[in-house]
Amino acid sequence: MRWANMQRLEKVSNILAARTKKQETVEKLKGVTAQEISELLSLARNTVSEDLNKLLTEKEAIKVKSRPVLFFSKQELEKIYSCSFKDQLSFKTLETLVSFLKGQVSVDTLHGETSKPEEFSEIIGYTGSLKDSIEKLKAAVLYPPNGLNILLGGESGVGKTLLAESLHRYYESFTGEESPFIYFNCSEYFNNPELLTTHLFGYKKGSFTGAVEDKPGLVEYADQGFLFLDEVHRLPSEGQEKLFTLLDKGYFSRMGEADVKRTVNVRFMFATTEDFSQTFLKTFLRRIPVTLLLPSVKERPIQEKIELVIKFFQNESRKIKKDITIQYPVIEQLVFKKYTGNVGEMKSEIQFICAQGYLKQIEKQSAALMIDQSLLLNEEPLEKDAKDQIALKELLDGKSLKIKSDNQSAVSHYFTARDKINDAFYDFLLKEFSNLKNSNIPQKEVASILQKKIDQLFDMRLFEPMNKTQSIRNIDENFEQKIEELTVYISELTGFTIQKNLIEVLSNHVYSTLLFMEIPNDDFYLYSSQLMLGRLENYDISKKIVEKVSTLFSVELPKTEITYFGLLLRKLKQADSQYQRNDECGVIVVAHGSTTATSMAEYSNVLFSSNLLKAVNMPIHQTVEETLEKVKNIIKINKYKRLILLVDIGSLVYFGNLISEEFGIDVLLVKNINLLSLLEVSREVIYESTDFNYLLPVLNEKGHLSSVCKKGHFFDSKVLIVSCMTGLGTALKIEKLIIDVFQEEVLQNIRILTLDNSEIQDIERIHQHIRADEKLVGIVGTFQTEVPDIPFIPLEELFSEKGVERLLLLFGYGMSDKKNRTMKDQIAKRYVHGLSLKAIVNHITVLNPQRLSIEVSQIYDDLCRQLNLSSDEKIMLRFLIHTCCTVERLVINNEYSTSDYNVSYKDIPNEASVIKMAFRPLEVSYNVQFSPLEIKYIYELLYGS
Ligand SMILES: Nc1ncnc2c1ncn2[C@@H]1O[C@H](COP(=O)(O)OP(=O)(O)OP(=O)(O)O)[C@@H](O)[C@H]1O
């Protein structure tokens, strides 16, 4: 299936490239639509559309968000027009793309487009306080196959409707298709519940007086699109019931037609100003995977409040086609006013002020609109915060704002530019260094003063966005990629998921540090080496991170960076603990691949506004042990009392038992995890309960293979699979040999499972034979299997000297322990004996192989003792087989040639007589005679010559 998808994607990509190549001139630029490709490949348009967007995410395609949406091959366009798109992959119109290709518009100018797509251009806070929320909503809207339903909460006027409309536009632009957006306010027919229900779900002719014809409801009008139900808490119980059936089962019926089930494909968005804890909303919430509470004006950061004010004045200025000047005290009033109606109220107030100003201006006939305090509505108490007041002054320089009607540049352009390095940490350190340089405060005190100051400053300015003034790529080609690697490294090291805004802070800081290091500043280095700000809480981890940054960017960072990362870690910990559930149940996702686990966890965390999921990746070269170590680290740092462990394939499924045993905690193990099952599990965990008694049956019922590894009930049961190409018969013989040789003492917790070769070719089949409390330690077989992470011992290795040791290691007996080594020697002896017996059985026909081999091995032991030789398994094996076969040959045919006696013992008189003597009892009991040539041969065999 996956392979088929890849082939399809390749085909789509090839057509895109071929069609892009055919461009004539830039003026006649022609893109390809999903429709055209779908016709060429006879595929569904939706599928092609999905593939094209995938190529866009993989930075292989360029998208023009016109109607219909056009696509180009990025590589081909770059080749034809010798340009580089960098990260600018989407264009609003074909004209912007043409201008870009003609070189009139630079990527930097266009950059605003990527950071704030057109659909959200109206929303202040898109790159700030609403950033994460909107990302989450975007993911929900596009979530395959039919999106996830959304509930928006927040006081009146916070922007719920605006957001819903923007999401709809975003969806249309992404899919390139028009889709209906139906708005309905449930409080409209509040006094007439029946009317409301019929309005929503339609009715059948004759179902009530006045129903003169069949009428579809809004849900039908919204089919293949969105239905936005505002004030949903006002929905009467009848409507609720119908709505729940539609949400749960996907069908509904119009009023008066109980026997008809109608299906529609509607993406619901709900909004409410009520508290989510209200009864109706609680039952409702269970059905809505994505909920979001929008912040009130009061909760917004100061910069956004100012942006809102500017934005609404810009709107007015555009409408009345006049420049507007707003005096600073007016801005202050508007920014700090208490708004019960939030952004909506702020907007209307500004409209009102402008209307009044406009009137005055007509009277006075002045050219521009001047907004002064006289225009303000009655003065109300303001919500001023000293820090915000300073920020406002700093951001606007304490001056009036001049808004031009013909220049609607981005709101942030009104803010005073910052200086060039722009990193609070280094700005501060530099200033302090110069201050302290000539002071005579003792070093130790300086350190502690600085520590405190930095700490406060870090908290205060951490979340402020900074402008990267120089192109990042001048600093490092792969800057973003490296920051991503650094983020994964920090997450894995600490187990903290780093929130997007903190990644931005981290990225800004690294960026300015790198810039900073390019500026020669002897003073700074001098002080930085002296200024080790005490031993920090997270010193060791911080140091590791600094080393990682140094390696990633091939620089030697100043020591102060350890302090910086120490502070950042503390912040991460704080941010993380906000999301931590108090029952101390951790959730860790472990998956094969270098970023699979991280991206799945991130997706789920964004969607559920949580930070609950931690991720451990298992790149191809990372061993199972290293992976387990990372998981253990996270458990240690977070001090989990219980753990939900989500794993994909391979031996990761054994982590459950291992962790349960080592930490003495209960572990709920969910196997075969993928993004979809992960989302389902996260939803249960977040909205319902982390109680394993609840989760286990629910998850299993939903088809997610789960089991609980209970603390204290650790069975330590291990399974060794034996399988042989030549058939089950041989496998059974090998099993018997292992049981004979390793014996009960070693095998008490080990089950040996003989399986047909076909049964061991994939992990699914294997798992059917293994219980949840068992651990598969390895497979002995003829051919290497495709099963990942499970040790495989080829048969030839099992028969070699190393075989015993390998098996013992798999059974958990380390060779550093002397007791285990002695045990290994004993087993090895029995092993050789057992093996030789098998070999001997094949050769000996007349004599009793069992008895003979015991006698011969006795002789071997005697010889070793008398000749002072250390026992060697390989030699012993050869000795046994050779001697037994010789005895049998002599018994059957006791004849010698003269050459057998023509042998001299001159060089080995002692050894020869010891060997002869040792063989004496054998000669007697079988009535045979070993010739001098035989004795010489045995000597050579024993001495390995
Ligand atoms: N983040 C924002 N950026 C710019 N304008 C905004 C923002 N949020 C809200 N607005 C504007 O404020 C007004 C009120 O917003 P909206 O109607 O979306 O709020 P609401 O939460 O749906 O309110 P209600 O609950 O009263 O229906 C609208 O004109 C909207 O354009």
PDB file of N, CA and C and ligand atoms in Angstrom, residues 122-126 130 153-165 183 185 228 230-231 271-273 294 300 304 308 311-312 315 341-345 347 351, ligand 1:
ATOM      1  N   GLU A 122      -6.205  38.946   8.549  1.00  0.00           N
ATOM      2  CA  GLU A 122      -6.991  39.862   9.367  1.00  0.00           C
ATOM      3  C   GLU A 122      -6.752  39.636  10.866  1.00  0.00           C
ATOM      4  N   ILE A 123      -6.213  38.498  11.190  1.00  0.00           N
ATOM      5  CA  ILE A 123      -6.186  38.134  12.607  1.00  0.00           C
ATOM      6  C   ILE A 123      -4.938  38.622  13.319  1.00  0.00           C
ATOM      7  N   ILE A 124      -5.128  39.530  14.224  1.00  0.00           N
ATOM      8  CA  ILE A 124      -3.997  39.985  15.033  1.00  0.00           C
ATOM      9  C   ILE A 124      -3.738  38.903  16.075  1.00  0.00           C
ATOM     10  N   GLY A 125      -2.465  38.548  16.200  1.00  0.00           N
ATOM     11  CA  GLY A 125      -2.130  37.489  17.156  1.00  0.00           C
ATOM     12  C   GLY A 125      -1.845  36.197  16.433  1.00  0.00           C
ATOM     13  N   TYR A 126      -1.958  36.235  15.095  1.00  0.00           N
ATOM     14  CA  TYR A 126      -1.705  35.001  14.342  1.00  0.00           C
ATOM     15  C   TYR A 126      -0.281  34.508  14.568  1.00  0.00           C
ATOM     16  N   LEU A 130      -2.091  33.679  19.345  1.00  0.00           N
ATOM     17  CA  LEU A 130      -3.001  32.695  18.749  1.00  0.00           C
ATOM     18  C   LEU A 130      -2.268  31.689  17.872  1.00  0.00           C
ATOM     19  N   GLY A 153     -14.196  28.449  22.355  1.00  0.00           N
ATOM     20  CA  GLY A 153     -14.775  29.102  23.523  1.00  0.00           C
ATOM     21  C   GLY A 153     -14.146  30.473  23.703  1.00  0.00           C
ATOM     22  N   GLY A 154     -14.707  31.250  24.575  1.00  0.00           N
ATOM     23  CA  GLY A 154     -14.122  32.561  24.840  1.00  0.00           C
ATOM     24  C   GLY A 154     -15.222  33.587  24.973  1.00  0.00           C
ATOM     25  N   GLU A 155     -14.901  34.659  25.678  1.00  0.00           N
ATOM     26  CA  GLU A 155     -15.904  35.705  25.918  1.00  0.00           C
ATOM     27  C   GLU A 155     -16.430  36.271  24.608  1.00  0.00           C
ATOM     28  N   SER A 156     -17.476  37.027  24.722  1.00  0.00           N
ATOM     29  CA  SER A 156     -18.049  37.640  23.539  1.00  0.00           C
ATOM     30  C   SER A 156     -17.016  38.572  22.892  1.00  0.00           C
ATOM     31  N   GLY A 157     -16.939  38.509  21.561  1.00  0.00           N
ATOM     32  CA  GLY A 157     -16.076  39.440  20.829  1.00  0.00           C
ATOM     33  C   GLY A 157     -14.604  39.096  20.796  1.00  0.00           C
ATOM     34  N   VAL A 158     -14.248  37.902  21.201  1.00  0.00           N
ATOM     35  CA  VAL A 158     -12.807  37.574  21.193  1.00  0.00           C
ATOM     36  C   VAL A 158     -12.328  37.145  19.813  1.00  0.00           C
ATOM     37  N   GLY A 159     -13.259  36.921  18.897  1.00  0.00           N
ATOM     38  CA  GLY A 159     -12.840  36.593  17.530  1.00  0.00           C
ATOM     39  C   GLY A 159     -13.157  35.170  17.107  1.00  0.00           C
ATOM     40  N   LYS A 160     -14.137  34.554  17.721  1.00  0.00           N
ATOM     41  CA  LYS A 160     -14.456  33.165  17.384  1.00  0.00           C
ATOM     42  C   LYS A 160     -14.972  33.057  15.944  1.00  0.00           C
ATOM     43  N   THR A 161     -15.879  33.956  15.597  1.00  0.00           N
ATOM     44  CA  THR A 161     -16.449  33.899  14.249  1.00  0.00           C
ATOM     45  C   THR A 161     -15.380  34.213  13.209  1.00  0.00           C
ATOM     46  N   LEU A 162     -14.597  35.230  13.481  1.00  0.00           N
ATOM     47  CA  LEU A 162     -13.532  35.598  12.550  1.00  0.00           C
ATOM     48  C   LEU A 162     -12.609  34.404  12.302  1.00  0.00           C
ATOM     49  N   LEU A 163     -12.287  33.717  13.375  1.00  0.00           N
ATOM     50  CA  LEU A 163     -11.385  32.585  13.266  1.00  0.00           C
ATOM     51  C   LEU A 163     -12.019  31.458  12.453  1.00  0.00           C
ATOM     52  N   ALA A 164     -13.304  31.202  12.710  1.00  0.00           N
ATOM     53  CA  ALA A 164     -13.984  30.134  11.982  1.00  0.00           C
ATOM     54  C   ALA A 164     -14.020  30.458  10.494  1.00  0.00           C
ATOM     55  N   GLU A 165     -14.307  31.712  10.168  1.00  0.00           N
ATOM     56  CA  GLU A 165     -14.359  32.093   8.749  1.00  0.00           C
ATOM     57  C   GLU A 165     -12.984  31.960   8.099  1.00  0.00           C
ATOM     58  N   TYR A 183     -23.405  29.739   8.614  1.00  0.00           N
ATOM     59  CA  TYR A 183     -23.368  30.260   9.988  1.00  0.00           C
ATOM     60  C   TYR A 183     -24.761  30.179  10.578  1.00  0.00           C
ATOM     61  N   ASN A 185     -26.759  30.983  14.415  1.00  0.00           N
ATOM     62  CA  ASN A 185     -26.648  31.309  15.821  1.00  0.00           C
ATOM     63  C   ASN A 185     -27.800  30.642  16.573  1.00  0.00           C
ATOM     64  N   PHE A 228     -21.156  26.320  11.038  1.00  0.00           N
ATOM     65  CA  PHE A 228     -20.676  26.996  12.246  1.00  0.00           C
ATOM     66  C   PHE A 228     -21.868  27.299  13.139  1.00  0.00           C
ATOM     67  N   ASP A 230     -23.014  28.944  16.289  1.00  0.00           N
ATOM     68  CA  ASP A 230     -22.613  29.889  17.328  1.00  0.00           C
ATOM     69  C   ASP A 230     -23.545  29.728  18.528  1.00  0.00           C
ATOM     70  N   GLU A 231     -23.068  30.065  19.711  1.00  0.00           N
ATOM     71  CA  GLU A 231     -23.868  29.958  20.944  1.00  0.00           C
ATOM     72  C   GLU A 231     -24.507  28.574  21.048  1.00  0.00           C
ATOM     73  N   ALA A 271     -19.307  27.303  18.632  1.00  0.00           N
ATOM     74  CA  ALA A 271     -18.738  28.355  19.471  1.00  0.00           C
ATOM     75  C   ALA A 271     -19.651  28.585  20.655  1.00  0.00           C
ATOM     76  N   THR A 272     -19.055  28.976  21.746  1.00  0.00           N
ATOM     77  CA  THR A 272     -19.845  29.277  22.934  1.00  0.00           C
ATOM     78  C   THR A 272     -19.121  30.308  23.792  1.00  0.00           C
ATOM     79  N   THR A 273     -19.923  31.114  24.475  1.00  0.00           N
ATOM     80  CA  THR A 273     -19.320  32.068  25.413  1.00  0.00           C
ATOM     81  C   THR A 273     -19.379  31.481  26.833  1.00  0.00           C
ATOM     82  N   LEU A 294     -10.328  31.055  23.350  1.00  0.00           N
ATOM     83  CA  LEU A 294      -9.619  32.237  22.839  1.00  0.00           C
ATOM     84  C   LEU A 294      -9.421  33.250  23.966  1.00  0.00           C
ATOM     85  N   ARG A 300      -4.329  39.267  26.430  1.00  0.00           N
ATOM     86  CA  ARG A 300      -3.395  39.367  25.309  1.00  0.00           C
ATOM     87  C   ARG A 300      -2.132  40.138  25.706  1.00  0.00           C
ATOM     88  N   GLU A 304       0.163  42.946  21.210  1.00  0.00           N
ATOM     89  CA  GLU A 304      -1.018  42.626  20.406  1.00  0.00           C
ATOM     90  C   GLU A 304      -2.150  43.614  20.644  1.00  0.00           C
ATOM     91  N   LEU A 308      -3.889  45.621  17.685  1.00  0.00           N
ATOM     92  CA  LEU A 308      -5.332  45.669  17.420  1.00  0.00           C
ATOM     93  C   LEU A 308      -5.781  47.103  17.206  1.00  0.00           C
ATOM     94  N   LYS A 311      -4.547  48.339  13.902  1.00  0.00           N
ATOM     95  CA  LYS A 311      -5.265  47.659  12.821  1.00  0.00           C
ATOM     96  C   LYS A 311      -6.627  48.310  12.566  1.00  0.00           C
ATOM     97  N   PHE A 312      -7.364  48.571  13.660  1.00  0.00           N
ATOM     98  CA  PHE A 312      -8.708  49.117  13.471  1.00  0.00           C
ATOM     99  C   PHE A 312      -8.657  50.568  12.976  1.00  0.00           C
ATOM    100  N   ASN A 315      -8.079  50.291   9.296  1.00  0.00           N
ATOM    101  CA  ASN A 315      -9.325  49.984   8.580  1.00  0.00           C
ATOM    102  C   ASN A 315     -10.108  51.262   8.304  1.00  0.00           C
ATOM    103  N   GLY A 341     -16.734  43.601  25.968  1.00  0.00           N
ATOM    104  CA  GLY A 341     -17.031  42.998  24.655  1.00  0.00           C
ATOM    105  C   GLY A 341     -15.772  42.730  23.850  1.00  0.00           C
ATOM    106  N   ASN A 342     -14.649  42.759  24.517  1.00  0.00           N
ATOM    107  CA  ASN A 342     -13.371  42.395  23.900  1.00  0.00           C
ATOM    108  C   ASN A 342     -13.027  43.104  22.596  1.00  0.00           C
ATOM    109  N   VAL A 343     -12.424  42.322  21.655  1.00  0.00           N
ATOM    110  CA  VAL A 343     -11.928  42.937  20.415  1.00  0.00           C
ATOM    111  C   VAL A 343     -13.081  43.616  19.665  1.00  0.00           C
ATOM    112  N   GLY A 344     -14.252  42.936  19.685  1.00  0.00           N
ATOM    113  CA  GLY A 344     -15.414  43.500  18.989  1.00  0.00           C
ATOM    114  C   GLY A 344     -15.718  44.888  19.518  1.00  0.00           C
ATOM    115  N   GLU A 345     -15.671  45.037  20.836  1.00  0.00           N
ATOM    116  CA  GLU A 345     -15.983  46.333  21.445  1.00  0.00           C
ATOM    117  C   GLU A 345     -14.912  47.356  21.102  1.00  0.00           C
ATOM    118  N   LYS A 347     -13.114  47.419  18.508  1.00  0.00           N
ATOM    119  CA  LYS A 347     -13.285  47.773  17.099  1.00  0.00           C
ATOM    120  C   LYS A 347     -14.402  48.820  16.944  1.00  0.00           C
ATOM    121  N   GLN A 351     -14.246  52.669  15.636  1.00  0.00           N
ATOM    122  CA  GLN A 351     -15.087  53.142  14.519  1.00  0.00           C
ATOM    123  C   GLN A 351     -15.846  54.399  14.941  1.00  0.00           C
TER     124      GLN A 351
HETATM  125  N1  LIG B   1      -7.629  38.702  16.532  1.00  0.00           N
HETATM  126  C1  LIG B   1      -8.351  39.602  15.881  1.00  0.00           C
HETATM  127  N2  LIG B   1      -7.779  40.390  14.972  1.00  0.00           N
HETATM  128  C2  LIG B   1      -8.487  41.307  14.315  1.00  0.00           C
HETATM  129  N3  LIG B   1      -9.795  41.495  14.495  1.00  0.00           N
HETATM  130  C3  LIG B   1     -10.431  40.741  15.377  1.00  0.00           C
HETATM  131  C4  LIG B   1      -9.740  39.738  16.120  1.00  0.00           C
HETATM  132  N4  LIG B   1     -10.604  39.130  16.926  1.00  0.00           N
HETATM  133  C5  LIG B   1     -11.787  39.710  16.704  1.00  0.00           C
HETATM  134  N5  LIG B   1     -11.706  40.663  15.771  1.00  0.00           N
HETATM  135  C6  LIG B   1     -12.791  41.503  15.296  1.00  0.00           C
HETATM  136  O1  LIG B   1     -13.649  41.744  16.392  1.00  0.00           O
HETATM  137  C7  LIG B   1     -15.019  41.612  16.012  1.00  0.00           C
HETATM  138  C8  LIG B   1     -15.679  40.560  16.876  1.00  0.00           C
HETATM  139  O2  LIG B   1     -15.163  39.293  16.552  1.00  0.00           O
HETATM  140  P1  LIG B   1     -16.086  37.988  16.398  1.00  0.00           P
HETATM  141  O3  LIG B   1     -17.435  38.353  15.950  1.00  0.00           O
HETATM  142  O4  LIG B   1     -15.328  37.008  15.613  1.00  0.00           O
HETATM  143  O5  LIG B   1     -16.112  37.542  17.909  1.00  0.00           O
HETATM  144  P2  LIG B   1     -16.936  36.359  18.569  1.00  0.00           P
HETATM  145  O6  LIG B   1     -16.042  35.738  19.554  1.00  0.00           O
HETATM  146  O7  LIG B   1     -17.481  35.492  17.507  1.00  0.00           O
HETATM  147  O8  LIG B   1     -18.058  37.144  19.284  1.00  0.00           O
HETATM  148  P3  LIG B   1     -19.502  36.639  19.771  1.00  0.00           P
HETATM  149  O9  LIG B   1     -19.276  35.588  20.789  1.00  0.00           O
HETATM  150  O10 LIG B   1     -20.069  37.892  20.332  1.00  0.00           O
HETATM  151  O11 LIG B   1     -20.188  36.134  18.544  1.00  0.00           O
HETATM  152  C9  LIG B   1     -15.037  41.256  14.561  1.00  0.00           C
HETATM  153  O12 LIG B   1     -15.287  42.408  13.814  1.00  0.00           O
HETATM  154  C10 LIG B   1     -13.652  40.762  14.275  1.00  0.00           C
HETATM  155  O13 LIG B   1     -13.273  41.048  12.966  1.00  0.00           O
END
